[in-house]
Amino acid sequence: MNGNFHWWQTGIIYQIYPRSFQDSNGDGIGDLPGIRQRLKYVQSLNVGAVWLSPIYPSPMHDFGYDVADYTDIHPMFGTLADFDALLADVHARGMKLILDLVPNHTSNEHPWFRESRSSRANPKRDWYIWRDPAPDGGPPNNWTSFFGGPAWTLDEQTGQYYLHQFVTQQPELNYRNPAVLEAMLGEMRFWLERGVDGFRVDVIWLMIKDAELRDEPVDPNWDGVNPHFRLQHIYTQDQPEVHDVIRRMRALLDEYDDRMMVGEIYLHNEQLMTYYGADFDEVHLPFNFQLILAPWEAQTVRRLVDQYEADLPAGGWPNWVLGNHDQHRVATRVGAAQARVAQMLLLTLRGTPTCYYGDELGMENVPIPPEFVQDPPAVNQPEIAHIVGRDPERTPMQWDASPNAGFAAPGVQPWLPLALDYAQRNVAVESGDPRSMLSFFRALTALRQSSAALTVGDYAAVDTGVENLFAYTRTHGDERLLVVLNFAGSTHRIDLSALGKEGEIVLSTGMESTGKLRLRALYVVGNEGIVLRL
Ligand code: GLC
Ligand code: CA
């Protein structure tokens, strides 16, 4: 079945947020030896690859997305030897390892930035984006930070501003200077030589900014919530020259055997698809975040899936995401009753699925008491903290019912609070319950991985005539599966006899039904999803 396909096409990607997976040394923060101890569990989820959020040395102003050294491991997470051991174990279990690469910006403590800011004449001055103040002494233009406030900070010593679209401690590199790209390619090479299988590339669509640093226009349709979206980001995002940078990164990967990169890109289809590259010489996968951003309604989701399928360039491989460390938990967004339907959708659509740790348990956003709020956008903007804060989806993994949920030793204070329901919602309890969310998730991933129709088959939407239902077939050779998802609580009877006489239940969200169903009078109960073999 894997014959002509790459691992990153047929496998499921599982994202681990290292701070929150498993603490092994009693400091309340997850680490690499901790992840290593839990690999058997990861493998039991039938996933093909693990993506680790950043593990590099960092002052942690943005929890590791402010990198102070691209070629080492933060002592909090372990050592390079721990990393090598982890990589070897991941490979020994038949999985791949993807690292988070954060090329757009460094930490302000990175030696490159220390040099750059030391004087206007420093050879690395131009490695970052420095500009004189505006005539009134203010920032050079109107650009803003995703995390609140202006995108510019004045360096008193040299009298110029530097650009940062995230926290002030994340100065942005200047990829219009070829030396910067050469340096970053060198950092990537370090990990490729070590054997990592790929990179998830952070904010790849922001890597080049307008050469003239023009002001961005105000968006007349701004909803008034997040000040960063008051402007239309036409000069800080998706600049044409970014594709040259990405092609160089891809060319490096192509020097090695079967490595990949997946790019973090929040853009609409038309622009998003350009990141495959005109000759498929850019990212292997441009992250497709539509299931996160769209309202959870059957017809809306059907339309966006159909549109995405239609917009994909011929030969472009699709991908789908339900959650990550920047987005509220899927079970919270869609509601607990829909959590299984959402996973069934993710894991039966055509294209590589990315799963966020804990979603397989049905973990929800964890309310963070004000004194524990740590995430910079929430700290900087308390009025909208409940919308932009990311702590709630980054809480410790729930392994068992013991104090600290097995994430850290009893008595240790975890870096973020545990969910209140961890004694019921955890790996140990759910593994012992054949009808749990975890058991459902494992059955679903096992089904996906054993079915050519689901991993590589064609997709076609099916009309049901019912507003709340989204149905489709996945077909490969003789194998044909029908997926019917009920996005609401009401029961419906539908007639799908055009597809055949009957279908055999392969999996349902309720984990109870087996046998054959007549397609002429198919009952779909509230919040149910079913996969039938036709
Ligand atoms: C990406 C990361 C996010 C981080 C930001 C700045 O969006 O996913 O967590 O804060 O980039 O690096
Ligand atoms: Ca630790």
XYZ file of C-alpha atoms and ligand atoms in Angstrom:
547
model
C 0.000 0.000 0.000
C 2.882 2.378 0.701
C 4.345 1.503 -2.676
C 4.457 4.827 -4.439
C 3.833 7.078 -1.485
C 6.100 8.819 0.976
C 5.887 8.384 4.736
C 4.624 11.948 5.092
C 1.710 11.131 2.813
C 0.522 7.867 4.336
C 1.490 8.460 7.979
C -0.282 10.452 10.676
C 1.713 13.300 12.257
C 1.454 13.595 16.049
C 2.476 16.923 17.583
C 4.098 16.851 21.000
C 4.485 20.072 22.965
C 7.618 18.988 24.850
C 7.059 21.173 27.917
C 3.813 19.339 28.579
C 4.272 15.681 27.656
C 6.313 14.045 30.413
C 8.588 15.439 33.101
C 11.374 13.018 34.020
C 13.426 15.032 36.513
C 10.999 16.744 38.855
C 11.127 20.345 37.645
C 7.509 20.329 36.467
C 8.471 20.772 32.804
C 8.416 18.026 30.219
C 11.711 16.927 28.674
C 13.284 14.617 26.086
C 13.940 11.655 28.423
C 10.259 11.983 29.392
C 9.142 11.769 25.768
C 11.408 8.775 25.303
C 9.700 6.964 28.173
C 6.345 7.487 26.473
C 7.191 6.371 22.953
C 5.439 3.057 23.352
C 2.244 4.992 23.963
C 2.860 7.226 20.952
C 3.389 4.176 18.787
C 0.145 2.659 20.120
C -1.689 5.552 18.460
C -0.665 4.224 15.024
C 1.009 7.478 14.087
C 3.834 7.656 11.582
C 5.723 10.726 12.716
C 6.278 12.833 15.805
C 6.640 16.611 15.508
C 8.314 18.273 18.481
C 7.730 21.959 19.195
C 11.099 23.716 19.746
C 13.627 22.095 22.089
C 16.554 24.462 21.467
C 18.290 26.723 24.005
C 15.981 29.668 24.592
C 15.207 32.270 27.253
C 11.608 31.074 26.766
C 9.948 34.440 26.251
C 7.799 32.648 23.674
C 8.281 29.181 25.166
C 11.052 28.100 22.849
C 9.957 29.912 19.684
C 12.683 32.405 20.599
C 15.766 30.371 19.712
C 19.157 31.340 21.144
C 21.094 28.496 19.501
C 19.788 26.441 16.582
C 22.195 23.545 17.031
C 21.837 22.524 20.649
C 19.228 21.359 23.150
C 17.910 23.474 26.013
C 19.289 21.978 29.254
C 15.722 22.008 30.551
C 14.843 19.465 27.846
C 18.072 17.473 28.046
C 21.246 17.154 26.007
C 22.219 16.334 22.443
C 22.889 12.809 23.677
C 19.290 12.635 24.955
C 18.151 13.862 21.577
C 20.155 11.239 19.698
C 18.763 8.541 21.957
C 15.231 9.789 21.370
C 15.736 9.904 17.617
C 17.146 6.378 17.606
C 14.183 5.102 19.632
C 11.652 6.855 17.409
C 13.268 5.235 14.396
C 13.488 1.846 16.097
C 9.718 2.001 16.526
C 9.269 2.656 12.841
C 8.337 6.302 13.220
C 9.842 9.549 11.902
C 10.880 12.658 13.801
C 10.103 16.207 12.675
C 11.716 19.186 14.389
C 10.273 22.658 14.639
C 12.465 25.100 12.735
C 12.039 28.783 13.616
C 13.915 30.665 10.890
C 11.939 33.936 10.760
C 13.298 35.282 14.037
C 15.846 34.457 16.697
C 15.943 35.193 20.384
C 17.411 38.574 21.281
C 19.989 36.486 23.150
C 21.187 34.715 20.005
C 24.849 35.611 19.323
C 23.848 36.864 15.852
C 21.543 39.460 17.380
C 23.976 40.409 20.126
C 26.488 41.209 17.413
C 23.950 42.905 15.210
C 22.769 45.255 17.922
C 26.290 46.042 19.179
C 26.831 48.812 16.629
C 25.550 50.128 13.320
C 28.860 49.161 11.737
C 28.819 45.528 12.881
C 29.055 43.101 9.935
C 25.887 41.365 11.206
C 23.936 44.628 11.510
C 22.134 43.825 8.270
C 21.256 40.298 9.428
C 18.225 41.806 11.163
C 15.772 44.488 10.087
C 16.928 47.812 11.494
C 15.495 51.223 10.579
C 15.833 54.816 11.684
C 12.972 56.268 13.709
C 10.218 58.149 11.893
C 10.682 61.956 11.873
C 8.680 62.192 15.112
C 10.979 59.673 16.768
C 8.351 56.911 16.657
C 8.518 53.537 14.873
C 9.474 53.497 11.154
C 5.985 52.414 10.035
C 2.589 51.255 11.315
C 3.265 47.519 11.489
C 1.974 45.689 14.557
C 2.887 42.587 16.519
C 0.688 39.488 16.627
C 1.108 39.659 20.381
C -0.029 43.278 20.823
C 1.637 46.669 20.337
C 3.964 47.891 17.603
C 6.221 45.524 15.630
C 9.213 47.782 16.344
C 11.374 48.300 19.405
C 13.929 51.082 19.763
C 17.447 50.069 20.623
C 18.623 53.032 22.712
C 22.307 52.369 22.231
C 22.335 52.547 18.440
C 19.268 54.749 18.021
C 17.443 52.485 15.559
C 14.371 50.294 15.715
C 14.392 46.545 15.017
C 11.447 44.567 13.665
C 9.614 41.822 15.597
C 6.136 40.566 14.754
C 5.941 38.546 17.968
C 7.472 39.450 21.364
C 10.151 42.152 21.545
C 12.647 39.388 22.340
C 12.094 37.838 18.870
C 13.984 40.089 16.426
C 13.349 39.129 12.788
C 16.126 38.014 10.489
C 16.683 39.772 7.178
C 16.418 37.163 4.417
C 17.123 39.812 1.806
C 20.714 39.385 2.945
C 21.941 36.128 1.334
C 24.347 35.424 4.204
C 21.383 34.931 6.536
C 19.868 32.206 4.412
C 23.245 30.489 4.061
C 23.603 30.505 7.834
C 20.124 29.081 8.376
C 20.689 26.358 5.778
C 23.793 25.431 7.742
C 21.700 25.037 10.915
C 19.237 22.833 9.055
C 22.060 20.721 7.724
C 23.235 20.058 11.276
C 19.954 18.263 12.058
C 19.644 16.557 8.685
C 23.088 15.052 9.202
C 21.969 13.896 12.637
C 19.112 12.041 10.994
C 15.971 14.095 11.581
C 13.315 13.346 9.008
C 11.953 16.792 8.488
C 11.006 20.224 9.728
C 7.826 21.991 10.600
C 8.771 25.499 9.553
C 7.453 28.237 11.795
C 5.666 31.233 10.154
C 7.270 30.422 6.822
C 4.945 32.830 4.990
C 6.310 35.787 6.983
C 9.983 35.281 6.180
C 10.277 38.186 3.718
C 8.788 41.664 4.231
C 8.184 44.493 1.791
C 11.535 45.969 0.715
C 10.240 49.502 1.229
C 8.550 48.744 4.550
C 5.366 50.473 3.432
C 2.533 51.142 5.882
C -0.190 48.513 5.885
C -3.761 49.613 5.114
C -6.573 49.410 7.661
C -8.993 46.526 7.116
C -12.479 48.045 6.753
C -13.998 44.729 7.876
C -12.021 44.403 11.107
C -14.210 42.875 13.818
C -12.723 45.053 16.540
C -11.384 42.154 18.606
C -7.669 41.538 18.027
C -5.825 44.814 17.285
C -3.288 43.001 15.079
C -6.015 42.245 12.561
C -7.010 45.906 12.257
C -4.418 46.070 9.470
C -4.337 44.098 6.252
C -0.965 42.402 6.321
C -0.094 42.877 2.681
C 3.502 43.955 3.317
C 4.519 41.612 6.145
C 3.118 38.366 4.766
C 3.223 36.288 1.597
C 5.709 38.497 -0.270
C 6.657 37.115 -3.713
C 10.360 36.787 -2.843
C 9.622 34.364 0.005
C 9.340 31.586 -2.565
C 13.025 31.963 -3.482
C 13.945 31.382 0.152
C 11.737 28.325 0.439
C 13.097 26.814 -2.772
C 16.592 27.008 -1.314
C 15.458 25.236 1.846
C 13.775 22.565 -0.239
C 16.873 22.076 -2.382
C 18.823 21.360 0.791
C 16.281 18.763 1.932
C 16.404 17.158 -1.490
C 20.111 16.479 -1.023
C 19.013 13.905 1.556
C 16.891 10.812 1.326
C 13.133 11.222 1.869
C 13.142 14.242 4.192
C 10.247 16.693 4.267
C 9.052 20.087 5.419
C 5.627 21.247 6.383
C 5.108 24.991 6.462
C 3.040 26.969 8.925
C 0.979 29.166 6.590
C -2.274 30.911 7.451
C -3.498 31.917 3.983
C -6.506 31.299 1.749
C -6.319 28.534 -0.830
C -5.260 30.642 -3.771
C -2.118 31.895 -2.025
C -1.647 28.764 0.085
C -1.310 26.500 -2.954
C 1.583 28.555 -4.325
C 3.724 27.231 -1.462
C 3.870 23.782 -3.040
C 6.042 25.547 -5.604
C 5.421 25.825 -9.315
C 7.512 22.689 -9.826
C 6.720 21.142 -6.436
C 9.997 22.570 -5.295
C 8.840 24.327 -2.098
C 7.160 22.819 0.986
C 5.947 19.229 0.794
C 2.896 20.242 2.808
C 1.553 23.751 3.390
C -0.463 23.344 6.591
C -4.182 23.498 5.866
C -5.845 25.042 8.927
C -9.369 25.421 7.579
C -10.956 22.895 9.937
C -9.671 25.003 12.819
C -10.867 28.319 11.459
C -14.276 27.483 9.959
C -17.560 27.306 11.879
C -18.421 23.724 12.797
C -21.360 23.196 10.435
C -21.762 20.227 8.115
C -22.407 22.180 4.930
C -19.677 24.723 5.636
C -17.180 21.934 6.181
C -18.358 20.064 3.100
C -17.935 23.175 0.980
C -14.463 23.873 2.277
C -13.327 20.274 1.769
C -14.684 20.253 -1.785
C -13.121 23.629 -2.507
C -9.757 22.589 -1.110
C -9.815 19.403 -3.187
C -10.681 21.461 -6.260
C -8.008 24.082 -5.581
C -5.139 21.635 -4.986
C -2.641 21.681 -7.816
C -2.607 18.385 -9.733
C -0.132 16.219 -7.848
C -0.244 18.343 -4.678
C -0.752 16.237 -1.559
C -3.491 17.448 0.823
C -3.306 17.717 4.608
C -5.673 18.510 7.479
C -5.240 19.807 11.023
C -7.695 19.990 13.935
C -5.515 21.432 16.639
C -2.103 22.732 17.619
C -0.359 24.641 20.401
C -1.698 27.977 19.098
C -5.394 27.086 18.872
C -8.068 26.325 21.418
C -8.592 22.598 21.911
C -10.823 21.027 19.272
C -13.052 19.400 21.915
C -13.707 22.869 23.331
C -14.246 24.506 19.950
C -16.719 21.957 18.615
C -18.101 20.806 21.967
C -17.517 17.504 23.739
C -20.435 15.827 21.950
C -18.757 16.448 18.586
C -15.191 15.510 19.573
C -15.358 12.026 18.031
C -17.058 13.245 14.875
C -14.253 15.775 14.479
C -11.549 13.113 14.803
C -13.416 10.834 12.413
C -13.455 13.645 9.879
C -9.746 14.423 10.295
C -8.759 10.771 10.016
C -10.933 9.821 7.057
C -10.328 12.808 4.798
C -7.835 12.538 1.958
C -4.439 13.837 3.004
C -1.978 13.762 5.869
C -3.652 14.349 9.255
C -1.854 16.205 12.047
C -3.039 15.380 15.578
C -2.243 17.439 18.651
C -1.242 15.556 21.825
C -4.142 15.012 24.212
C -6.834 15.435 21.582
C -6.945 11.631 21.436
C -8.193 11.745 25.045
C -10.705 14.485 24.315
C -8.720 17.004 26.373
C -10.418 20.386 26.558
C -9.105 23.889 27.189
C -8.022 24.181 30.792
C -9.097 27.423 32.479
C -5.976 29.217 33.707
C -6.305 31.309 36.879
C -5.018 34.855 36.222
C -1.917 34.383 38.370
C -0.817 31.410 36.224
C -1.261 33.066 32.819
C 2.111 32.944 31.038
C 1.558 33.175 27.309
C 2.761 36.578 26.011
C -0.291 37.542 23.883
C -2.483 36.945 26.951
C -0.118 38.685 29.362
C 0.215 41.695 27.027
C -3.508 41.961 26.280
C -5.499 40.940 29.373
C -8.771 42.247 27.868
C -8.661 39.600 25.120
C -6.640 36.974 27.003
C -9.516 34.491 26.795
C -9.370 34.715 23.004
C -5.661 34.990 22.249
C -4.146 33.173 25.250
C -2.644 29.776 24.406
C -1.939 28.385 27.872
C -5.322 26.566 28.005
C -4.335 24.218 25.160
C -0.787 23.626 26.437
C -1.489 21.957 29.781
C 0.190 18.727 30.932
C -0.658 15.422 29.301
C -2.971 13.299 31.424
C -1.493 9.836 31.888
C -3.263 8.483 34.954
C -5.287 9.410 38.035
C -2.314 9.871 40.370
C -1.340 13.309 41.696
C -0.002 15.329 38.746
C -1.643 12.843 36.367
C 1.603 10.936 35.917
C 3.004 13.959 34.074
C 5.337 14.845 36.954
C 6.180 13.247 40.273
C 3.708 13.879 43.122
C 4.514 17.089 44.969
C 6.072 18.759 41.948
C 4.331 21.889 40.637
C 3.660 21.460 36.892
C 4.464 24.554 34.821
C 0.791 24.911 33.887
C -2.186 23.635 35.897
C -3.692 20.247 35.163
C -7.218 19.828 33.876
C -9.730 19.376 36.701
C -11.095 16.190 35.131
C -7.743 14.430 34.757
C -8.661 11.643 37.192
C -11.307 10.451 34.715
C -9.843 11.670 31.434
C -6.443 10.030 31.180
C -4.558 7.378 29.262
C -4.814 4.688 31.968
C -8.575 4.997 32.495
C -9.366 5.371 28.806
C -7.140 2.475 27.753
C -9.164 0.214 30.046
C -12.488 1.289 28.573
C -13.235 -0.139 25.127
C -15.705 2.666 24.431
C -13.525 5.572 25.512
C -12.385 8.406 23.277
C -8.875 6.931 23.307
C -10.097 3.483 22.295
C -12.133 5.106 19.561
C -9.111 7.099 18.408
C -6.912 4.013 18.281
C -9.547 2.084 16.346
C -9.845 4.973 13.930
C -6.109 5.338 13.325
C -5.730 1.565 12.999
C -8.522 1.571 10.445
C -6.943 4.423 8.513
C -3.548 2.780 8.428
C -4.931 -0.589 7.317
C -7.084 0.849 4.552
C -5.679 1.946 1.214
C -8.962 3.721 0.526
C -8.471 5.918 3.586
C -4.755 6.572 3.255
C -4.468 7.103 -0.470
C -7.911 6.661 -2.015
C -10.035 9.162 -3.880
C -12.501 11.434 -2.138
C -16.012 12.237 -3.337
C -18.744 14.072 -1.434
C -22.172 12.414 -1.241
C -25.437 14.355 -1.154
C -27.662 13.314 1.738
C -30.266 16.043 1.482
C -29.821 16.746 5.208
C -28.327 20.019 6.384
C -26.547 18.564 9.445
C -24.893 15.659 7.666
C -21.645 15.525 5.729
C -21.044 12.276 3.848
C -18.362 11.149 1.436
C -16.774 8.089 -0.071
C -13.121 7.099 -0.157
C -12.226 4.679 -2.891
C -9.132 2.780 -3.910
C -9.349 -0.074 -6.397
C -12.094 -2.397 -5.134
C -12.167 -0.899 -1.689
C -14.853 1.675 -1.107
C -15.775 3.240 2.223
C -18.644 5.564 3.029
C -18.276 8.076 5.861
C -21.371 9.727 7.304
C -20.915 12.431 9.928
C -23.707 14.025 11.924
C -22.677 17.515 13.047
C -25.759 17.960 15.261
C -27.751 16.244 17.985
C -30.798 15.225 15.954
C -31.348 11.802 14.364
C -31.872 11.530 10.621
C -33.010 8.840 8.222
C -31.444 9.087 4.808
C -31.642 7.202 1.559
C -28.229 6.462 0.044
C -29.388 3.528 -2.072
C -27.755 5.174 -5.083
C -24.463 3.888 -3.616
C -25.612 0.289 -3.241
C -27.916 -1.932 -1.283
C -26.129 -2.177 2.021
C -22.953 -1.273 3.844
C -21.053 -3.042 6.584
C -20.244 -1.029 9.672
C -16.489 -0.781 10.085
C -16.432 1.815 12.848
C -18.867 4.100 14.580
C -18.309 6.848 17.106
C -20.434 4.877 19.596
C -18.114 1.857 19.241
C -21.052 -0.484 19.570
C -22.704 -1.301 16.292
C -21.565 -4.034 13.964
C -23.196 -5.746 11.022
C -24.818 -4.508 7.859
C -27.054 -1.528 7.308
C -29.511 -0.973 4.482
C -28.569 2.156 2.602
C -32.155 2.860 1.560
C -33.093 3.712 5.133
C -29.938 4.607 6.960
C -30.388 6.011 10.466
C -27.746 8.397 11.763
C -28.290 9.299 15.385
C -27.277 12.622 16.939
C -23.531 13.380 17.060
C -22.775 10.086 15.373
C -20.206 9.278 12.768
C -20.059 5.973 10.914
C -17.710 4.368 8.444
C -19.359 1.739 6.234
C -17.713 -0.615 3.809
C -19.648 -0.663 0.536
C 4.175 30.330 15.309
C 4.155 29.373 16.462
C 3.752 30.121 17.693
C 4.785 31.175 17.952
C 4.971 32.076 16.749
C 6.220 32.871 16.853
O 2.929 30.823 15.027
O 3.311 28.291 16.177
O 3.600 29.276 18.798
O 4.405 31.940 19.067
O 5.089 31.344 15.556
O 7.329 32.037 16.703
Ca 11.773 18.147 33.351
